[in-house]
mmCIF file of C-alpha atoms in Angstrom:
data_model
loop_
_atom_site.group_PDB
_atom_site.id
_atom_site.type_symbol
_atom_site.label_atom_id
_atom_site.label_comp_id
_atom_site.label_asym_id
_atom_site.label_seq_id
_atom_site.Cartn_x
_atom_site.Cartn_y
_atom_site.Cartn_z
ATOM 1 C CA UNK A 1 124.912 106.749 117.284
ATOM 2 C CA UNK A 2 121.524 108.389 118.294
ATOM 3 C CA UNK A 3 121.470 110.377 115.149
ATOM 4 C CA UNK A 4 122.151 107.275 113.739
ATOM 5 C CA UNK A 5 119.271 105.509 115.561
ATOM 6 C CA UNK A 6 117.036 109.201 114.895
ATOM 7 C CA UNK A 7 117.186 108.282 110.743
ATOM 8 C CA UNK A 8 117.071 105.197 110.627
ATOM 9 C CA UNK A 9 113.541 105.422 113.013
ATOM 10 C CA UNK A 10 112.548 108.117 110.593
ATOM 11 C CA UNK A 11 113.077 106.170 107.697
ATOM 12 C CA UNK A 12 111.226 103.090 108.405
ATOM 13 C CA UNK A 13 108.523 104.859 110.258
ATOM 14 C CA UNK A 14 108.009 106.665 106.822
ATOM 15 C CA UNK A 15 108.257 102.854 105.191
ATOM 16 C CA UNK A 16 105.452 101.727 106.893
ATOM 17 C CA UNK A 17 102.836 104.714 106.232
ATOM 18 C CA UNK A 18 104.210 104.784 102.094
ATOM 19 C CA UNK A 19 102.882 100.977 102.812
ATOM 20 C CA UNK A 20 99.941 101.713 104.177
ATOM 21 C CA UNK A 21 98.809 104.171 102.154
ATOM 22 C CA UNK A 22 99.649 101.319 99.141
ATOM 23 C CA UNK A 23 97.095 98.804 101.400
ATOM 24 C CA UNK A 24 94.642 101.681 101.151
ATOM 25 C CA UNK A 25 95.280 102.212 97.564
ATOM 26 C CA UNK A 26 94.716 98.394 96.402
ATOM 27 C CA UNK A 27 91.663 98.867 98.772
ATOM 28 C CA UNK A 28 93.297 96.112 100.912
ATOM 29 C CA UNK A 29 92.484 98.348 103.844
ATOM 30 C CA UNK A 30 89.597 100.350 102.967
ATOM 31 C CA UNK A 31 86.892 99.192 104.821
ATOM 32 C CA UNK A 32 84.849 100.267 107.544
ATOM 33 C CA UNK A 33 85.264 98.605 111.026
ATOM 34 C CA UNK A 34 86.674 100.366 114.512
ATOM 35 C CA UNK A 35 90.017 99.293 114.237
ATOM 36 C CA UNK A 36 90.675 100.599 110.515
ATOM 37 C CA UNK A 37 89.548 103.390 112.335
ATOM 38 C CA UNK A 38 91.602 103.702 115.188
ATOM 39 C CA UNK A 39 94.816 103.045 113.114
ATOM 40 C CA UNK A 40 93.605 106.101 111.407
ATOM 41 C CA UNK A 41 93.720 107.867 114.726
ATOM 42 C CA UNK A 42 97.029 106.439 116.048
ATOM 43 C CA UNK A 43 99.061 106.505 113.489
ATOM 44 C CA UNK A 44 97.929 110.196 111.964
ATOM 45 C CA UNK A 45 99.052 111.224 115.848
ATOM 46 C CA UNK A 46 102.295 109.485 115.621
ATOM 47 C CA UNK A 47 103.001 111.556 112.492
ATOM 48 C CA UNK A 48 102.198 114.590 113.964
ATOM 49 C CA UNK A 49 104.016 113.959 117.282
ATOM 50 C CA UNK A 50 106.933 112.745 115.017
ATOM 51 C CA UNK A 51 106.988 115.782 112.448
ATOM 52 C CA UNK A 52 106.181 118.369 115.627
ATOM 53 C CA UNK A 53 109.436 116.690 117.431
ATOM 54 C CA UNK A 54 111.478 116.790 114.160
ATOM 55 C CA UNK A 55 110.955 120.368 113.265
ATOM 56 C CA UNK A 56 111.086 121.467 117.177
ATOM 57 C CA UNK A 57 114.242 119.712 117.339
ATOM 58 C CA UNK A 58 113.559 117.940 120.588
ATOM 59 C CA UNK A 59 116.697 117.073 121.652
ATOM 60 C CA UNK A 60 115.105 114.955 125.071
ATOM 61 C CA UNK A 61 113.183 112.972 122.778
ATOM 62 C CA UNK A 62 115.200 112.664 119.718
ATOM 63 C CA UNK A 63 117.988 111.480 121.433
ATOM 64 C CA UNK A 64 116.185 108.899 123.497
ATOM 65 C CA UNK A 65 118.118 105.557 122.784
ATOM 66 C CA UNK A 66 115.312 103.624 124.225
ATOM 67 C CA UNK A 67 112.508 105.392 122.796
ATOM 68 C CA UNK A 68 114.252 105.144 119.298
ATOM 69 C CA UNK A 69 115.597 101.358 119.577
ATOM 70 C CA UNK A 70 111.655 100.409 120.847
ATOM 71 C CA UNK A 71 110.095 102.669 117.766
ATOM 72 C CA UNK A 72 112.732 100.926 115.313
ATOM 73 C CA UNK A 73 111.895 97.369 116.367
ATOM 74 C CA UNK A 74 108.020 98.035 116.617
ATOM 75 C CA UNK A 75 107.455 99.325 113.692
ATOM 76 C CA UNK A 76 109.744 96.775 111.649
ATOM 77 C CA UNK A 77 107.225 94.178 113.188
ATOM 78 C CA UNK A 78 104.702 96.418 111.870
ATOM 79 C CA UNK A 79 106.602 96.450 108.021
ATOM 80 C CA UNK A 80 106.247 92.829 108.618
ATOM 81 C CA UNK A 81 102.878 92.392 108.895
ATOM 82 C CA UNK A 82 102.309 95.542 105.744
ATOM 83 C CA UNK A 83 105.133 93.458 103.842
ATOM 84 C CA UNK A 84 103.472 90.245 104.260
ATOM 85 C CA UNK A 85 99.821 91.328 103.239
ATOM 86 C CA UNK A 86 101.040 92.899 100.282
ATOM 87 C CA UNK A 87 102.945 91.017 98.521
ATOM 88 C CA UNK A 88 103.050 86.956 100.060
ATOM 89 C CA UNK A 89 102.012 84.931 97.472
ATOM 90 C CA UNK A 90 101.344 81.876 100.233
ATOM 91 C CA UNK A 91 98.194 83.396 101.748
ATOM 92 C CA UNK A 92 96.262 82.182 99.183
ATOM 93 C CA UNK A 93 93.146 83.689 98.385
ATOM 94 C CA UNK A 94 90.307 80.624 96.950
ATOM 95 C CA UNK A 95 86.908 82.902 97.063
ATOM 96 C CA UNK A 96 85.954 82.884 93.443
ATOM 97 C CA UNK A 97 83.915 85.897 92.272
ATOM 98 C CA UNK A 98 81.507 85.223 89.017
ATOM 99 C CA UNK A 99 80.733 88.799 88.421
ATOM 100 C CA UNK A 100 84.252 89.677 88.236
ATOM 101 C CA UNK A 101 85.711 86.356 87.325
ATOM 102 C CA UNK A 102 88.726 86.359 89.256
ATOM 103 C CA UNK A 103 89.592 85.398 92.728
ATOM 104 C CA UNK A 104 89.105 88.113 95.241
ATOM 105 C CA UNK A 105 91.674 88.703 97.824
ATOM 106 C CA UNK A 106 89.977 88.221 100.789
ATOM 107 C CA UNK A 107 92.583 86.161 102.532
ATOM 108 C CA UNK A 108 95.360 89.293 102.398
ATOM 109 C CA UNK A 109 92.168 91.552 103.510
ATOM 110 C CA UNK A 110 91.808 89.030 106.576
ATOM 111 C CA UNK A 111 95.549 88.843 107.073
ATOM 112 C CA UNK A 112 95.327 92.467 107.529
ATOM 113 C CA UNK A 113 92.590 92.557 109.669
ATOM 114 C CA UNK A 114 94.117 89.818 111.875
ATOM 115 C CA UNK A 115 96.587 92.141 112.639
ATOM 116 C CA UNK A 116 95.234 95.707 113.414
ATOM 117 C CA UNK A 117 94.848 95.042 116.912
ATOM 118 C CA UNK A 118 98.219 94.545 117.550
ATOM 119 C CA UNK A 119 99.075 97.460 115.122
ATOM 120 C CA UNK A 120 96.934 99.259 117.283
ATOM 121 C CA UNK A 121 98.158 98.370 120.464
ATOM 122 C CA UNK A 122 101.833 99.168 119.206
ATOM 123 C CA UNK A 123 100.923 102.528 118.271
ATOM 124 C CA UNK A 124 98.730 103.267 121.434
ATOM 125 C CA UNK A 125 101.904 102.146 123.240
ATOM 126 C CA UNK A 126 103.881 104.101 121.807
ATOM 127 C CA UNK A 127 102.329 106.918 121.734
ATOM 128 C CA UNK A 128 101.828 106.635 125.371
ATOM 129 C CA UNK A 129 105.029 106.257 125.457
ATOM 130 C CA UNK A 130 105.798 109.429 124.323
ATOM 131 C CA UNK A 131 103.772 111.980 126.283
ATOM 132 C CA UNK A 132 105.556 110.368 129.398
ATOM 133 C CA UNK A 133 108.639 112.860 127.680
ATOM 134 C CA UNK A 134 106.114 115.759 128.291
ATOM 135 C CA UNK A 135 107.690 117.038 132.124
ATOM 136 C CA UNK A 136 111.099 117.086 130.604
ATOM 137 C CA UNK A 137 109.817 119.089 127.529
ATOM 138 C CA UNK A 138 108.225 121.439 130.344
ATOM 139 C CA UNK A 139 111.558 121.479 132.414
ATOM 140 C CA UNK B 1 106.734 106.744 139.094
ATOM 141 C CA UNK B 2 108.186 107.862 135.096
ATOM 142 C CA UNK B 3 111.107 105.278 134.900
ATOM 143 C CA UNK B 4 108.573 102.578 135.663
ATOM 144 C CA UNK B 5 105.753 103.829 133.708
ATOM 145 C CA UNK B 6 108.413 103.608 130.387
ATOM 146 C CA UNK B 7 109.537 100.397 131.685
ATOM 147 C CA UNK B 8 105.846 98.738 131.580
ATOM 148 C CA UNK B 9 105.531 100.587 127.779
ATOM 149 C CA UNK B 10 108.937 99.178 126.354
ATOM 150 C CA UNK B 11 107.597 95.255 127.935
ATOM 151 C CA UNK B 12 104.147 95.859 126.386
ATOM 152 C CA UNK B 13 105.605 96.808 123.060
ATOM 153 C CA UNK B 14 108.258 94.448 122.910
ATOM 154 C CA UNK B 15 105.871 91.701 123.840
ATOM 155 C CA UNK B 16 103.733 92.668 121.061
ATOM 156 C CA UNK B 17 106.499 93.177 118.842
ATOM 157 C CA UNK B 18 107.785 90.261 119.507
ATOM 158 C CA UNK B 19 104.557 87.927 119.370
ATOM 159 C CA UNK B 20 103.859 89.239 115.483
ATOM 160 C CA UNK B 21 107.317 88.738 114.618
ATOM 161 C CA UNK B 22 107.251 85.019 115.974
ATOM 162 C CA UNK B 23 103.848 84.917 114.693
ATOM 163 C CA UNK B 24 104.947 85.669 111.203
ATOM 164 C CA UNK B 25 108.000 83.364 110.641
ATOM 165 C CA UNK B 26 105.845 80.451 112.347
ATOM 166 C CA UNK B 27 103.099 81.082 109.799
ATOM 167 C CA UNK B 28 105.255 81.657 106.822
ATOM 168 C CA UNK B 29 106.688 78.249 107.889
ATOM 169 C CA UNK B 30 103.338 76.844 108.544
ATOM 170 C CA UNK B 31 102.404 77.797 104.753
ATOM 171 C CA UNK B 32 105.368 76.971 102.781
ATOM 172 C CA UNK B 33 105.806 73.346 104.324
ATOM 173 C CA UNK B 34 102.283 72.477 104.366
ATOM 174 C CA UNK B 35 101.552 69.702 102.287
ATOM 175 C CA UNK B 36 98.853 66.988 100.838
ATOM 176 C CA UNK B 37 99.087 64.133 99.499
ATOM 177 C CA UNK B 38 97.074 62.344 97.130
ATOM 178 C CA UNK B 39 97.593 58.766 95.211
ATOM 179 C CA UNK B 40 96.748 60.000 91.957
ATOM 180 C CA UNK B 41 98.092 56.610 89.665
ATOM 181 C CA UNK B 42 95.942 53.895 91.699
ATOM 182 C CA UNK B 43 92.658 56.680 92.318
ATOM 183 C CA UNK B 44 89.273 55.251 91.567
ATOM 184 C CA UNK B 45 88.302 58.223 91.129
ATOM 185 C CA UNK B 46 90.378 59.635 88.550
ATOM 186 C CA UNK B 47 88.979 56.667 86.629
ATOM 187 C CA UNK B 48 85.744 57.433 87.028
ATOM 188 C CA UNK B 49 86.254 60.611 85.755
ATOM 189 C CA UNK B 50 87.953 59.199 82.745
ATOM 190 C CA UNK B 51 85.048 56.769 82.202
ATOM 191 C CA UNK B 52 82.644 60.061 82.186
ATOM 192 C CA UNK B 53 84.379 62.022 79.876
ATOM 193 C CA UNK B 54 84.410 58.963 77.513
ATOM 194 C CA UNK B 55 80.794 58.596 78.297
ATOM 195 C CA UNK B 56 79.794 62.425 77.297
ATOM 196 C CA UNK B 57 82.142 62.388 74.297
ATOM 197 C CA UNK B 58 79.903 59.062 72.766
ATOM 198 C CA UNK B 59 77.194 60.667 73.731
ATOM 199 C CA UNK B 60 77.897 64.076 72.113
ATOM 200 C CA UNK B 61 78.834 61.727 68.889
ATOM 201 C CA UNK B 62 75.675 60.723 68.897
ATOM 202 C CA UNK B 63 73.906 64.003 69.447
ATOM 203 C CA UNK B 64 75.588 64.664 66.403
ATOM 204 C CA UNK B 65 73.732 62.365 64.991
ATOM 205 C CA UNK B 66 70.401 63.177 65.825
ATOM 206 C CA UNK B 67 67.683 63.838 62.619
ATOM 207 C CA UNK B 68 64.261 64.044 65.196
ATOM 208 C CA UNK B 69 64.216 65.266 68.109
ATOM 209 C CA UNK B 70 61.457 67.350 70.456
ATOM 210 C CA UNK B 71 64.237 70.302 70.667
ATOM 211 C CA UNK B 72 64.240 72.732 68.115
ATOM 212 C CA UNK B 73 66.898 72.703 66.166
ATOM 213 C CA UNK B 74 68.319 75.934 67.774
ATOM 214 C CA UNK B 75 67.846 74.222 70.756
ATOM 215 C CA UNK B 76 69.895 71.340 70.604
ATOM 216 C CA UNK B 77 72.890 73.047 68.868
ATOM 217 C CA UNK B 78 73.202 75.473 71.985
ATOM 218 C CA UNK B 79 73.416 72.451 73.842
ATOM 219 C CA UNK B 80 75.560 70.427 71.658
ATOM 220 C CA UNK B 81 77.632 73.866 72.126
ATOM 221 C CA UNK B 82 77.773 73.627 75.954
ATOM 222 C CA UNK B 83 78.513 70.258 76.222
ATOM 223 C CA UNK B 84 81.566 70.570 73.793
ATOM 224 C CA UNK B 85 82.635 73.287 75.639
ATOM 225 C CA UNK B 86 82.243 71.884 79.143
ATOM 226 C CA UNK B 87 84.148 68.999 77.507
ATOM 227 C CA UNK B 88 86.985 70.279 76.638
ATOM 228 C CA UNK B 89 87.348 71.703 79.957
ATOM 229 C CA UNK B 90 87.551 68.719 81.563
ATOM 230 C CA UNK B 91 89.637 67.443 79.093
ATOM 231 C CA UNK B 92 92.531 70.312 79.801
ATOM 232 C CA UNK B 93 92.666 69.065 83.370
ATOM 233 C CA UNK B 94 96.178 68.940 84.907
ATOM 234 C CA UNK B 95 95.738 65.774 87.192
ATOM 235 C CA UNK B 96 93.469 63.810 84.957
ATOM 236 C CA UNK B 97 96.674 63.981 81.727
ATOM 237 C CA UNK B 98 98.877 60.660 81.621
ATOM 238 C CA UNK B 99 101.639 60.623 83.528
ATOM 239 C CA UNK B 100 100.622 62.859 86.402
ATOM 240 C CA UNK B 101 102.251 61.752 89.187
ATOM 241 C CA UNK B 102 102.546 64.534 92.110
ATOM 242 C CA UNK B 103 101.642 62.246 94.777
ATOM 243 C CA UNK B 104 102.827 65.248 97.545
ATOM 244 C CA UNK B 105 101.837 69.042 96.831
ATOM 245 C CA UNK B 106 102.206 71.989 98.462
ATOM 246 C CA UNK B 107 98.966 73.974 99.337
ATOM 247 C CA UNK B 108 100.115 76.753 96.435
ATOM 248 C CA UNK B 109 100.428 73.531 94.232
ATOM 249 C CA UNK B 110 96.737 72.033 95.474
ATOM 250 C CA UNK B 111 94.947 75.454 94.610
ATOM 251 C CA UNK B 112 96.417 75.695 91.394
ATOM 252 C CA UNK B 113 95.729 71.725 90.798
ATOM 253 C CA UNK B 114 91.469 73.130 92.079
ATOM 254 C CA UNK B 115 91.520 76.487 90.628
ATOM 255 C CA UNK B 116 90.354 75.302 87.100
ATOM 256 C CA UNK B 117 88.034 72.876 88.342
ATOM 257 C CA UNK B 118 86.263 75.362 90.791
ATOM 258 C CA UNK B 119 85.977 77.908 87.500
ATOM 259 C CA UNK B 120 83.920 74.935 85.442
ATOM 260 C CA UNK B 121 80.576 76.930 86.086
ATOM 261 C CA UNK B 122 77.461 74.554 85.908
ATOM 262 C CA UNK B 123 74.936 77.026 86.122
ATOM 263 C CA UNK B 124 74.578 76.397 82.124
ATOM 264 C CA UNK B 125 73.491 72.731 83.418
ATOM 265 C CA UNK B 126 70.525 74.549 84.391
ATOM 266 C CA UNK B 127 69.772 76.150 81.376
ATOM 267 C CA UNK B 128 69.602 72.879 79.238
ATOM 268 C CA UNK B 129 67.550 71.297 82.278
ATOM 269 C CA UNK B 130 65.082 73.749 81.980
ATOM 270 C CA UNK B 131 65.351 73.492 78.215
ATOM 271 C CA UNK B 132 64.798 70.072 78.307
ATOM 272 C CA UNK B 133 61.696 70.447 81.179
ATOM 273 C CA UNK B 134 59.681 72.557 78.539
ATOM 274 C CA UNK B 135 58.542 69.649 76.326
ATOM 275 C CA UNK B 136 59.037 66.775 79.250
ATOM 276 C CA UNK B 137 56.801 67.936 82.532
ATOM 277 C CA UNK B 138 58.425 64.991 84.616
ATOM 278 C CA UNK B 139 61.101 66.904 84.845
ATOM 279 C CA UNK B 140 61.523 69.321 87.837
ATOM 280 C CA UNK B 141 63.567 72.584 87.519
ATOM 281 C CA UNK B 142 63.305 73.938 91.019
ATOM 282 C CA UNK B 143 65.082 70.387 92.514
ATOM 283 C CA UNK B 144 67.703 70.937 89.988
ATOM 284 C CA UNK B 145 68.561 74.543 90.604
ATOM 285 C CA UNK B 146 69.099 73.318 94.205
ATOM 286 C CA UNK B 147 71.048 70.649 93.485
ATOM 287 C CA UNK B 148 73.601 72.836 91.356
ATOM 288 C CA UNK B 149 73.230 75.956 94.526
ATOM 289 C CA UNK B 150 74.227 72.303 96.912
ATOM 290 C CA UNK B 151 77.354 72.218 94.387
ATOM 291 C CA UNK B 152 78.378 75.466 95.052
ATOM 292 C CA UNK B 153 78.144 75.551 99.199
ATOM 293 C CA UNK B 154 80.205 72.060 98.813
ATOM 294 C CA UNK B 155 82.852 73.890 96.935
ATOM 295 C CA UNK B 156 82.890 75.989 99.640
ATOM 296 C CA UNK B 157 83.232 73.358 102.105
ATOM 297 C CA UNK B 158 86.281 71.859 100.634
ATOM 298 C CA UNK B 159 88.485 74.869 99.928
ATOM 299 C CA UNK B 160 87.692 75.862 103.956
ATOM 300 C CA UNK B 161 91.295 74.999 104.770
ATOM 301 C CA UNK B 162 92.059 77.254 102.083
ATOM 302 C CA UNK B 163 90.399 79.959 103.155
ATOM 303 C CA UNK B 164 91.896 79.918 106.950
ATOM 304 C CA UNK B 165 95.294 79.981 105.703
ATOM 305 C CA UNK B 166 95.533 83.912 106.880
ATOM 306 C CA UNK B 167 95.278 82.749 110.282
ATOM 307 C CA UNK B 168 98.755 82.015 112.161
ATOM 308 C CA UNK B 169 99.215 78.261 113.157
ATOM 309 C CA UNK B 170 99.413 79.250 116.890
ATOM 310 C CA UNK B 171 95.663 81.064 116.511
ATOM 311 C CA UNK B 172 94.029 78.474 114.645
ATOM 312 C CA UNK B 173 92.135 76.176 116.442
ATOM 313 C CA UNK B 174 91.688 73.134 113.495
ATOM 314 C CA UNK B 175 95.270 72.547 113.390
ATOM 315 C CA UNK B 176 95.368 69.248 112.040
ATOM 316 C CA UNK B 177 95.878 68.454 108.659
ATOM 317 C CA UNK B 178 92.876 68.189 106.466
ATOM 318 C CA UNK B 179 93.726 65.181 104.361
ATOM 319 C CA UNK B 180 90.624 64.757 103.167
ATOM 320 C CA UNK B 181 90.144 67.534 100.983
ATOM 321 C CA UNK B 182 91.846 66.172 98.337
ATOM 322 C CA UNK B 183 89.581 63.042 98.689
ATOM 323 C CA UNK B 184 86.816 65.736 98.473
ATOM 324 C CA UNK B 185 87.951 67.687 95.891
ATOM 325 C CA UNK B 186 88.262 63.889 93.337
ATOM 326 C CA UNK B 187 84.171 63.856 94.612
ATOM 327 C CA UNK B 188 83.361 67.124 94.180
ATOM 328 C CA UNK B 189 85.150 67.135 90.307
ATOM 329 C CA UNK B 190 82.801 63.583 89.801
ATOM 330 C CA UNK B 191 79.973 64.857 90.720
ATOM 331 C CA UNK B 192 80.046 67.841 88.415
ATOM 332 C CA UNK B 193 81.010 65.972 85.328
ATOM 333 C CA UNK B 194 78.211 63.385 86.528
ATOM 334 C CA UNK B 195 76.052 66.137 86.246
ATOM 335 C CA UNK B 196 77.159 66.800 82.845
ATOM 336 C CA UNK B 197 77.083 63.298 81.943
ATOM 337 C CA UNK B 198 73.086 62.867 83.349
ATOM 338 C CA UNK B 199 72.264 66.326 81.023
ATOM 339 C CA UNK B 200 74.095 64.536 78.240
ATOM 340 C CA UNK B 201 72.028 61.381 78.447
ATOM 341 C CA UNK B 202 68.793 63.496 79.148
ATOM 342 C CA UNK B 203 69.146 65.463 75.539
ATOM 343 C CA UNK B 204 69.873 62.046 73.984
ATOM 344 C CA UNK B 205 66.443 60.429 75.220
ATOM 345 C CA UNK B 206 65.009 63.438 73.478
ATOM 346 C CA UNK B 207 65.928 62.309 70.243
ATOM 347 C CA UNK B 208 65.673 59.392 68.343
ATOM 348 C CA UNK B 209 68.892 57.242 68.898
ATOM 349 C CA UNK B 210 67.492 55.614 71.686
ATOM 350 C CA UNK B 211 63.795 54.799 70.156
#
């Protein structure tokens, strides 16, 4: 069951930065602001924390139920929101460029950015989260 | 101290968790069953946007027409060109074909219904006013270009609900329907064909139809 629950966190957390890096490819993302920024920050430090625990085999972590079951539904939330701004066809985008002639897509842009700050906080959380596993690693 | 440290972590991110995931189907809701409606069949209007494209097509009959004018000849074909053009446009219009009869549309269905009309540039109107301001100095340019600039930040104005529609329902604070931009949009299609129609009768005084 908590191997189980170790993938299937793996997997999707893997989802979501394969979609990210797709919302920073279509320059959805790729802006300049703080919390661009600090997504950056948290979620290159989840990967590391992640890939550090993975190839240290961290047994006290990895077979957390809670930390796993919490990571699993966060970050589903999280493919949500990625999900949503790539590919919803209802958030309809109505600023009309003349030098391109097309519409931009500022409304999925805003959609994103209406979201990083709870991105953000999940990640922060998370990570906090995590380095409260740091005495037991030490034990 | 640990135990309840996780315990306030797990809340915090579940309460997050949970908000964007309530968030999300609310809004996706929100979007798909938003609707407007419109009486397009009884819509003055839609007839008075009928009664201008009949009015530009006589008068670009009789621009046809023309032998004298105070345009060069170069000049009134590029203008006979635009307002063919701009014409036919107008013309290809969804909601203004017989037998259009969506009283109720979806938002998806009201952008696609203003996408067209919103692409109609009439910064060409500008163009033939200026044209037309060379040989008659009663004419002024600058009140025109401002006029066509006021077009655009009306646009503007009436796709706003269109705009917000990233927001979720429970963050936005206008959340009443806007049933007037549909009214809007009917003005804001009339007065650009007006505008059309006013350039068309302008070229025609220039000529010698109406001596």
């Amino acid at each position: 069951m908590n191997k189980k629950l170790f993938l299937i966190k793996n997997i999707i957390f893997s989802i979501n930065i394969l979609l990210f890096i797709c919302l920073i490819c279509i320059r959805l993302c790729a802006f300049q602001g703080f919390d661009i920024f600090l997504i950056y920050l948290f979620l290159m430090t989840m990967v590391i924390i992640t890939i550090i625990d993975i190839y240290k085999k961290n047994k006290v972590v990895n077979n957390d139920k809670k930390y796993n079951i919490v990571f699993i539904i966060s970050n589903l939330a999280i493919m949500l929101i990625l999900l949503r701004g790539l590919f919803d066809i209802n958030i309809i985008s109505n600023i009309f460029n003349p030098l391109s002639n097309r519409y931009a897509d500022t409304n999925k842009m805003s959609f994103i950015i209406n979201n990083l700050t709870h991105i953000n906080m999940i990640y922060f959380g998370l990570i906090l989260y995590r380095l409260t596993f740091i005495k037991n690693i030490k034990k | 101290m640990k135990k309840v440290l996780q315990t306030v972590l797990v809340t915090f991110i579940l309460a997050i968790s949970g908000h964007i995931i309530i968030s999300n189907i609310e809004h996706i809701i929100y979007l798909s069953t938003k609707t407007y409606t419109y009486d397009f069949k009884n819509s003055d209007s839609i007839k008075n946007i009928k009664d201008s494209i009949r009015i530009i097509e006589n008068n670009l009959e009789k621009l046809n027409k023309i032998k004298n004018s105070y345009l060069t000849n170069s000049e009134l074909n590029d203008i006979r060109i635009y307002l063919a053009e701009k014409l036919t446009k107008f013309r290809t219009l969804e909601f203004l074909k017989d037998g259009y009869n969506k009283d109720v549309m979806t938002q998806k269905e009201l952008f696609e219904l203003m996408n067209p009309v919103f692409e109609i540039e009439m910064l060409g109107n500008i163009d033939v006013y200026r044209t037309l301001a060379k040989h008659n100095p009663k004419l002024d340019v600058g009140q025109f270009v401002e006029y066509n600039y006021m077009l655009l930040v009306y646009s503007d104005y009436i796709s706003e609900p269109i705009a917000d529609n990233y927001k979720y329902p429970s963050h936005n604070i206008h959340q009443e329907e806007y049933d007037f931009t549909i009214n809007n949009f009917m003005n804001f299609t009339l007065i650009k064909i007006r505008s059309i129609e006013c350039v068309s009768r302008l070229v025609l005084e220039s000529g010698d139809i109406n001596e």
